[in-house]
CSV table of C-alpha atoms in Angstrom, one decimal:
chain,number,residue,atom,x,y,z
A,1,MET,CA,-55.9,-66.2,-22.8
A,2,ASP,CA,-57.6,-66.5,-26.2
A,3,LYS,CA,-56.5,-68.7,-29.1
A,4,TYR,CA,-55.1,-65.3,-30.8
A,5,LYS,CA,-52.7,-64.9,-28.2
A,6,PHE,CA,-51.9,-68.8,-27.8
A,7,ARG,CA,-50.8,-68.5,-31.7
A,8,GLU,CA,-48.8,-65.5,-31.1
A,9,LEU,CA,-47.0,-67.1,-28.4
A,10,LEU,CA,-46.0,-70.2,-30.4
A,11,LYS,CA,-44.9,-68.1,-33.2
A,12,ARG,CA,-42.6,-66.1,-30.9
A,13,TYR,CA,-41.5,-69.5,-29.6
A,14,GLN,CA,-40.7,-70.8,-33.0
A,15,GLU,CA,-39.0,-67.4,-34.1
A,16,GLY,CA,-37.0,-67.9,-30.8
A,17,THR,CA,-38.4,-64.4,-29.7
A,18,ALA,CA,-39.9,-66.1,-26.7
A,19,ASN,CA,-38.5,-65.1,-23.1
A,20,GLU,CA,-36.9,-67.9,-21.1
A,21,THR,CA,-40.1,-68.2,-18.9
A,22,GLU,CA,-42.6,-68.4,-22.0
A,23,ARG,CA,-40.4,-71.3,-23.6
A,24,ALA,CA,-40.2,-73.1,-20.4
A,25,LEU,CA,-43.9,-73.2,-20.3
A,26,VAL,CA,-44.7,-74.1,-23.8
A,27,GLU,CA,-42.2,-76.9,-23.8
A,28,ALA,CA,-43.8,-78.4,-20.6
A,29,TRP,CA,-47.1,-77.9,-22.1
A,30,TYR,CA,-46.0,-79.8,-25.2
A,31,GLU,CA,-44.2,-82.6,-23.2
A,32,SER,CA,-47.5,-83.2,-20.9
A,33,TYR,CA,-49.4,-84.9,-23.2
A,34,PRO,CA,-49.0,-88.0,-25.4
A,35,GLN,CA,-47.4,-87.4,-28.8
A,36,GLN,CA,-50.5,-88.6,-30.7
A,37,ASN,CA,-52.7,-86.1,-28.7
A,38,ARG,CA,-50.4,-83.1,-28.6
A,39,PHE,CA,-52.5,-81.6,-31.4
A,40,ASN,CA,-55.8,-83.0,-30.9
A,41,LEU,CA,-56.5,-81.4,-27.6
A,42,SER,CA,-60.3,-80.3,-26.7
A,43,ASP,CA,-61.0,-76.8,-26.4
A,44,ASN,CA,-61.4,-77.0,-22.6
A,45,ILE,CA,-57.9,-78.6,-22.1
A,46,LYS,CA,-56.2,-75.8,-24.4
A,47,ASN,CA,-58.0,-73.3,-22.6
A,48,ASN,CA,-56.9,-74.4,-19.4
A,49,LEU,CA,-53.3,-74.8,-20.4
A,50,LEU,CA,-53.4,-71.1,-21.9
A,51,SER,CA,-54.7,-70.1,-18.7
A,52,ARG,CA,-51.7,-71.1,-16.9
A,53,ILE,CA,-49.3,-70.0,-19.7
A,54,GLY,CA,-51.2,-66.6,-19.7
A,55,SER,CA,-50.7,-66.1,-16.0
A,56,VAL,CA,-46.9,-65.7,-16.3
A,57,ILE,CA,-46.6,-64.5,-19.6
A,58,GLN,CA,-44.9,-60.9,-19.9
A,59,PRO,CA,-45.2,-58.8,-22.7
A,60,PRO,CA,-42.6,-59.5,-25.3
A,61,VAL,CA,-41.2,-55.9,-25.8
A,62,ILE,CA,-40.8,-54.9,-22.0
A,63,GLU,CA,-39.3,-58.0,-20.8
A,64,PRO,CA,-35.8,-57.8,-22.7
A,65,LYS,CA,-35.5,-54.4,-21.1
A,66,LYS,CA,-36.0,-55.8,-17.5
A,67,LEU,CA,-33.4,-58.6,-17.9
A,68,TRP,CA,-30.6,-56.8,-19.9
A,69,LEU,CA,-30.6,-53.3,-18.2
A,70,PRO,CA,-29.5,-54.5,-14.8
A,71,TYR,CA,-26.8,-56.4,-16.5
A,72,LEU,CA,-25.7,-53.5,-18.4
A,73,ARG,CA,-25.4,-51.4,-15.3
A,74,VAL,CA,-23.3,-54.1,-13.7
A,75,ALA,CA,-21.2,-54.3,-16.7
A,76,ALA,CA,-20.6,-50.9,-16.8
A,77,SER,CA,-19.5,-50.6,-13.3
A,78,VAL,CA,-17.4,-53.4,-13.7
A,79,LEU,CA,-15.6,-51.4,-16.7
A,80,LEU,CA,-15.5,-48.2,-14.9
A,81,VAL,CA,-13.7,-49.9,-11.7
A,82,SER,CA,-11.3,-51.7,-14.1
A,83,ALA,CA,-10.5,-48.7,-15.7
A,84,ILE,CA,-9.9,-46.7,-12.7
A,85,GLY,CA,-7.6,-49.6,-11.5
A,86,LEU,CA,-5.7,-50.0,-14.6
A,87,ILE,CA,-4.9,-46.2,-14.7
A,88,SER,CA,-3.8,-46.0,-11.1
A,89,TYR,CA,-1.4,-49.1,-11.8
A,90,LEU,CA,0.0,-47.4,-14.7
A,91,ARG,CA,0.5,-44.4,-13.0
A,92,LEU,CA,1.9,-46.1,-9.9
A,93,SER,CA,4.6,-48.0,-12.1
A,94,LYS,CA,5.7,-45.0,-13.6
A,95,LYS,CA,6.2,-43.1,-10.3
A,96,GLN,CA,8.1,-46.4,-9.1
A,97,GLU,CA,10.0,-46.6,-12.2
A,98,PHE,CA,11.3,-43.1,-12.0
A,99,VAL,CA,11.9,-42.9,-8.3
A,100,TYR,CA,15.3,-40.7,-7.9
A,101,THR,CA,17.9,-41.5,-5.4
A,102,THR,CA,19.7,-38.7,-3.5
A,103,LEU,CA,23.3,-38.7,-3.1
A,104,GLN,CA,25.0,-36.2,-0.6
A,105,THR,CA,28.5,-35.7,0.3
A,106,HIS,CA,30.2,-33.8,3.4
A,107,ALA,CA,33.0,-31.3,3.6
A,108,GLY,CA,36.3,-32.8,2.2
A,109,GLN,CA,34.6,-35.7,0.3
A,110,ILE,CA,34.3,-36.4,-3.3
A,111,LYS,CA,32.3,-39.1,-5.2
A,112,ARG,CA,32.3,-40.7,-8.4
A,113,LEU,CA,29.1,-41.8,-9.7
A,114,VAL,CA,28.1,-43.9,-12.8
A,115,LEU,CA,24.7,-43.4,-13.9
A,116,ALA,CA,22.3,-45.7,-15.9
A,117,ASP,CA,23.5,-44.8,-19.1
A,118,SER,CA,27.2,-45.2,-18.3
A,119,SER,CA,27.5,-41.5,-18.2
A,120,VAL,CA,30.0,-40.6,-15.3
A,121,LEU,CA,29.4,-37.9,-12.5
A,122,TRP,CA,31.8,-36.5,-10.2
A,123,VAL,CA,30.3,-35.0,-7.2
A,124,ASN,CA,32.1,-32.5,-5.3
A,125,ALA,CA,32.0,-31.9,-1.2
A,126,SER,CA,28.9,-30.5,0.3
A,127,THR,CA,26.6,-31.3,-2.7
A,128,ILE,CA,23.2,-33.0,-3.0
A,129,VAL,CA,22.4,-34.7,-6.5
A,130,ARG,CA,19.2,-36.6,-7.3
A,131,TYR,CA,19.2,-39.0,-10.3
A,132,PRO,CA,17.1,-42.1,-11.3
A,133,GLN,CA,18.1,-45.8,-11.2
A,134,ARG,CA,16.9,-45.7,-15.1
A,135,PHE,CA,16.2,-42.8,-17.4
A,136,ASP,CA,13.1,-42.1,-19.6
A,137,LYS,CA,13.4,-43.0,-23.2
A,138,LYS,CA,12.9,-39.4,-24.2
A,139,ARG,CA,15.0,-37.7,-22.0
A,140,ARG,CA,17.9,-38.1,-19.3
A,141,GLU,CA,17.3,-36.0,-16.6
A,142,ILE,CA,19.0,-35.3,-13.0
A,143,TYR,CA,19.0,-32.7,-10.6
A,144,LEU,CA,21.8,-30.6,-8.7
A,145,ASP,CA,20.0,-29.2,-5.8
A,146,ASN,CA,22.9,-27.7,-4.0
A,147,GLY,CA,26.7,-28.1,-4.8
A,148,GLU,CA,29.1,-28.6,-7.5
A,149,ALA,CA,29.4,-31.6,-10.0
A,150,PHE,CA,31.4,-32.6,-13.4
A,151,PHE,CA,29.5,-34.6,-15.8
A,152,GLU,CA,31.0,-36.7,-18.4
A,153,VAL,CA,27.9,-37.5,-20.6
A,154,VAL,CA,27.6,-40.4,-23.0
A,155,HIS,CA,26.1,-39.3,-26.5
A,156,HIS,CA,22.6,-40.2,-27.4
A,157,ALA,CA,21.2,-38.4,-30.4
A,158,LYS,CA,17.7,-39.3,-29.6
A,159,GLN,CA,17.7,-38.8,-25.7
A,160,PRO,CA,18.7,-35.4,-24.5
A,161,PHE,CA,20.6,-35.4,-21.1
A,162,VAL,CA,19.3,-32.1,-18.8
A,163,VAL,CA,20.4,-31.2,-15.6
A,164,HIS,CA,18.1,-29.0,-13.4
A,165,ALA,CA,20.5,-26.8,-11.5
A,166,GLN,CA,18.0,-24.8,-9.5
A,167,LYS,CA,17.5,-21.4,-11.6
A,168,VAL,CA,18.9,-22.8,-14.6
A,169,ASN,CA,18.6,-25.9,-16.7
A,170,VAL,CA,21.7,-27.2,-18.6
A,171,GLN,CA,21.0,-29.6,-21.9
A,172,VAL,CA,23.4,-31.6,-24.0
A,173,LEU,CA,23.6,-34.6,-26.2
A,174,GLY,CA,27.0,-36.0,-25.3
A,175,THR,CA,29.9,-33.9,-23.9
A,176,SER,CA,31.9,-32.8,-20.4
A,177,PHE,CA,31.1,-29.9,-18.4
A,178,ASN,CA,31.3,-28.6,-14.8
A,179,ILE,CA,28.1,-27.1,-13.0
A,180,SER,CA,28.7,-24.9,-9.5
A,181,ALA,CA,25.6,-24.3,-7.8
A,182,TYR,CA,26.4,-23.7,-4.2
A,183,LYS,CA,23.1,-21.9,-2.7
A,184,ASN,CA,25.4,-19.8,-0.5
A,185,LEU,CA,27.2,-18.4,-3.4
A,186,PRO,CA,25.3,-15.8,-5.4
A,187,ALA,CA,26.0,-17.1,-8.9
A,188,ILE,CA,25.4,-20.4,-10.6
A,189,LYS,CA,28.5,-21.1,-12.9
A,190,VAL,CA,28.4,-23.4,-16.0
A,191,VAL,CA,31.7,-24.5,-17.7
A,192,VAL,CA,32.3,-26.4,-20.7
A,193,ALA,CA,35.3,-28.6,-21.2
A,194,THR,CA,34.1,-30.6,-24.3
A,195,GLY,CA,31.2,-30.7,-26.8
A,196,LYS,CA,28.5,-28.1,-26.6
A,197,VAL,CA,26.0,-27.1,-23.7
A,198,GLY,CA,22.9,-25.3,-23.9
A,199,VAL,CA,21.6,-23.2,-20.6
A,200,THR,CA,18.3,-22.1,-20.4
A,201,GLN,CA,16.1,-20.4,-17.7
A,202,GLY,CA,12.5,-21.6,-18.3
A,203,SER,CA,11.8,-21.2,-21.9
A,204,LYS,CA,14.6,-18.3,-22.6
A,205,THR,CA,18.0,-19.1,-23.9
A,206,LEU,CA,20.9,-17.9,-22.2
A,207,ALA,CA,23.7,-19.2,-24.1
A,208,LEU,CA,25.1,-22.0,-26.1
A,209,LEU,CA,28.4,-22.5,-24.8
A,210,THR,CA,31.7,-24.1,-26.3
A,211,PRO,CA,34.9,-25.6,-24.9
A,212,GLY,CA,36.5,-22.9,-22.6
A,213,GLN,CA,33.5,-20.9,-21.9
A,214,GLU,CA,31.7,-20.1,-19.0
A,215,LEU,CA,28.2,-18.8,-18.1
A,216,SER,CA,27.8,-17.2,-14.8
A,217,PHE,CA,23.9,-16.6,-13.9
A,218,ASP,CA,23.3,-14.1,-11.2
A,219,ARG,CA,20.4,-15.6,-8.5
A,220,LYS,CA,19.3,-12.3,-7.6
A,221,ALA,CA,19.6,-10.0,-10.4
A,222,GLY,CA,18.3,-13.1,-13.0
A,223,THR,CA,21.2,-11.9,-15.2
A,224,SER,CA,23.9,-13.6,-16.9
A,225,ASP,CA,27.2,-13.0,-18.9
A,226,THR,CA,29.5,-15.5,-20.5
A,227,HIS,CA,33.4,-15.5,-20.6
A,228,VAL,CA,36.4,-17.3,-21.5
A,229,VAL,CA,38.2,-19.5,-18.6
A,230,ASP,CA,41.3,-21.7,-18.6
A,231,ILE,CA,40.0,-25.5,-19.5
A,232,ASN,CA,42.8,-27.1,-17.1
A,233,ASP,CA,41.0,-25.2,-13.8
A,234,ILE,CA,37.4,-26.9,-14.6
A,235,GLN,CA,38.1,-29.6,-13.0
A,236,SER,CA,40.9,-29.5,-11.1
A,237,TRP,CA,38.8,-29.9,-7.8
A,238,LYS,CA,38.6,-33.6,-8.7
A,239,SER,CA,42.5,-33.9,-8.1
A,240,GLY,CA,42.2,-32.4,-4.8
A,241,TYR,CA,43.0,-28.8,-5.4
A,242,VAL,CA,41.2,-25.8,-6.7
A,243,ASP,CA,43.0,-22.7,-8.3
A,244,LEU,CA,41.1,-19.3,-7.7
A,245,LYS,CA,41.4,-16.3,-9.7
A,246,GLN,CA,40.2,-13.0,-8.6
A,247,ALA,CA,37.7,-14.9,-6.0
A,248,THR,CA,35.3,-13.4,-3.9
A,249,PHE,CA,35.6,-13.9,-0.1
A,250,ALA,CA,32.5,-15.9,-0.2
A,251,GLU,CA,34.1,-18.2,-3.2
A,252,LEU,CA,37.1,-18.8,-1.2
A,253,ALA,CA,35.2,-19.4,2.0
A,254,THR,CA,33.2,-22.3,0.0
A,255,VAL,CA,36.3,-23.4,-1.2
A,256,VAL,CA,38.1,-23.9,1.8
A,257,LYS,CA,35.0,-25.4,3.6
A,258,ASN,CA,34.9,-28.3,0.8
A,259,GLN,CA,38.5,-28.8,0.9
A,260,LEU,CA,39.5,-28.5,4.2
A,261,GLY,CA,36.2,-28.9,6.4
A,262,ILE,CA,36.6,-25.5,8.2
A,263,GLN,CA,34.4,-22.4,7.9
A,264,LEU,CA,35.9,-18.9,7.1
A,265,GLU,CA,34.1,-15.7,8.3
A,266,ALA,CA,34.9,-11.9,7.3
A,267,GLY,CA,35.6,-10.0,10.4
A,268,ASN,CA,34.6,-6.5,8.5
A,269,ASP,CA,33.3,-5.6,5.3
A,270,LYS,CA,36.7,-4.6,4.2
A,271,VAL,CA,37.8,-8.2,4.1
A,272,SER,CA,34.3,-8.9,2.8
A,273,GLY,CA,35.3,-7.0,-0.5
A,274,TYR,CA,38.7,-8.6,-1.0
A,275,ARG,CA,39.5,-10.6,-4.0
A,276,PHE,CA,41.8,-13.6,-3.8
A,277,THR,CA,44.1,-15.3,-6.2
A,278,ILE,CA,45.4,-18.6,-4.7
A,279,ARG,CA,45.6,-22.5,-4.8
A,280,ILE,CA,43.7,-24.2,-2.3
A,281,LYS,CA,45.3,-27.7,-1.6
A,282,GLN,CA,43.3,-30.5,0.0
A,283,ASN,CA,46.2,-32.1,1.3
A,284,LEU,CA,48.1,-28.7,2.8
A,285,PRO,CA,47.7,-28.3,6.6
A,286,VAL,CA,45.3,-25.8,7.7
A,287,ASP,CA,47.7,-23.5,9.3
A,288,GLN,CA,49.6,-23.5,6.1
A,289,THR,CA,46.7,-22.7,4.2
A,290,LEU,CA,45.5,-19.7,6.7
A,291,LEU,CA,49.1,-18.3,6.2
A,292,MET,CA,49.0,-18.1,2.4
A,293,ILE,CA,45.4,-16.5,2.8
A,294,ASN,CA,46.6,-13.6,5.1
A,295,GLN,CA,49.7,-13.0,2.9
A,296,ILE,CA,47.6,-11.8,0.0
A,297,HIS,CA,46.1,-8.8,1.9
A,298,SER,CA,47.9,-8.6,4.9
A,299,THR,CA,45.0,-9.6,6.9
A,300,HIS,CA,45.0,-11.5,10.4
A,301,TYR,CA,42.8,-14.4,11.8
A,302,ARG,CA,41.7,-15.9,14.8
A,303,LYS,CA,39.8,-18.9,16.1
A,304,GLU,CA,36.4,-18.8,17.6
A,305,ASP,CA,34.4,-22.0,18.4
A,306,ASN,CA,34.4,-23.7,15.0
A,307,GLN,CA,35.1,-20.7,12.7
A,308,ILE,CA,38.3,-18.8,11.6
A,309,ILE,CA,37.8,-14.9,11.7
A,310,ILE,CA,39.9,-13.3,9.0
A,311,TYR,CA,40.2,-9.6,10.0
């Protein structure tokens, strides 16, 4: 190494731009000689020292790239892994936060459930409902997968209450209403006791119901209609009886199964087409209930295995 390079090295050292190896060599060179002779060295000695320094000196511009590039790559990898881990954790936390509990009732069984927001849910027999242990801050959502339930919803202006009842959605802010959505029946019915209830199918609004109004949604046709009903009949099943008015045989069979735990079957097409107006009581003996049913259209019944055939 010539004197010019030596001066450049010392200059970089003074400016603080020398790399770690260069700094170590300059300092070792400087400390190797008595203080009074450090700047009075002969040219031969200087040349020898400079040769030693020059053998390990790297170009000043390239060295920082070699030192920092691997660290930058490692840092980027660590940040990427950390970001992925954080996203996964947040997603997992969100899923765990809104895990839904399934409640299923059997024939003749009615349950009362208090939700996280203090709303009350009455669940009829043969019903499956899913609800979270805690609600989202923006929406309160539950699922009525099958059956019937009566809702007493606590009012929250900024947190709508939504019931997903298979093919329709019911949204309220605070009110009481009944939904009948048994999968074996051709229609889903929504009846309002108090307040207002919005019923939608996808992005389509079907109706805005007020007390005493019922919406009936035909599953097969995808159509709906509204009519007025007696408010007193909306939640009678909670008290152990159901008043049927011009009900189809399928509706009658569903109520009898829910209240009494027995399966009715129509013995012929004529019976399938009959309409029934009758009160079905849970505490009434089965034989008396069957007698009342047969008196309406002068029909008969017989028992076959676990079924009652009306003919």
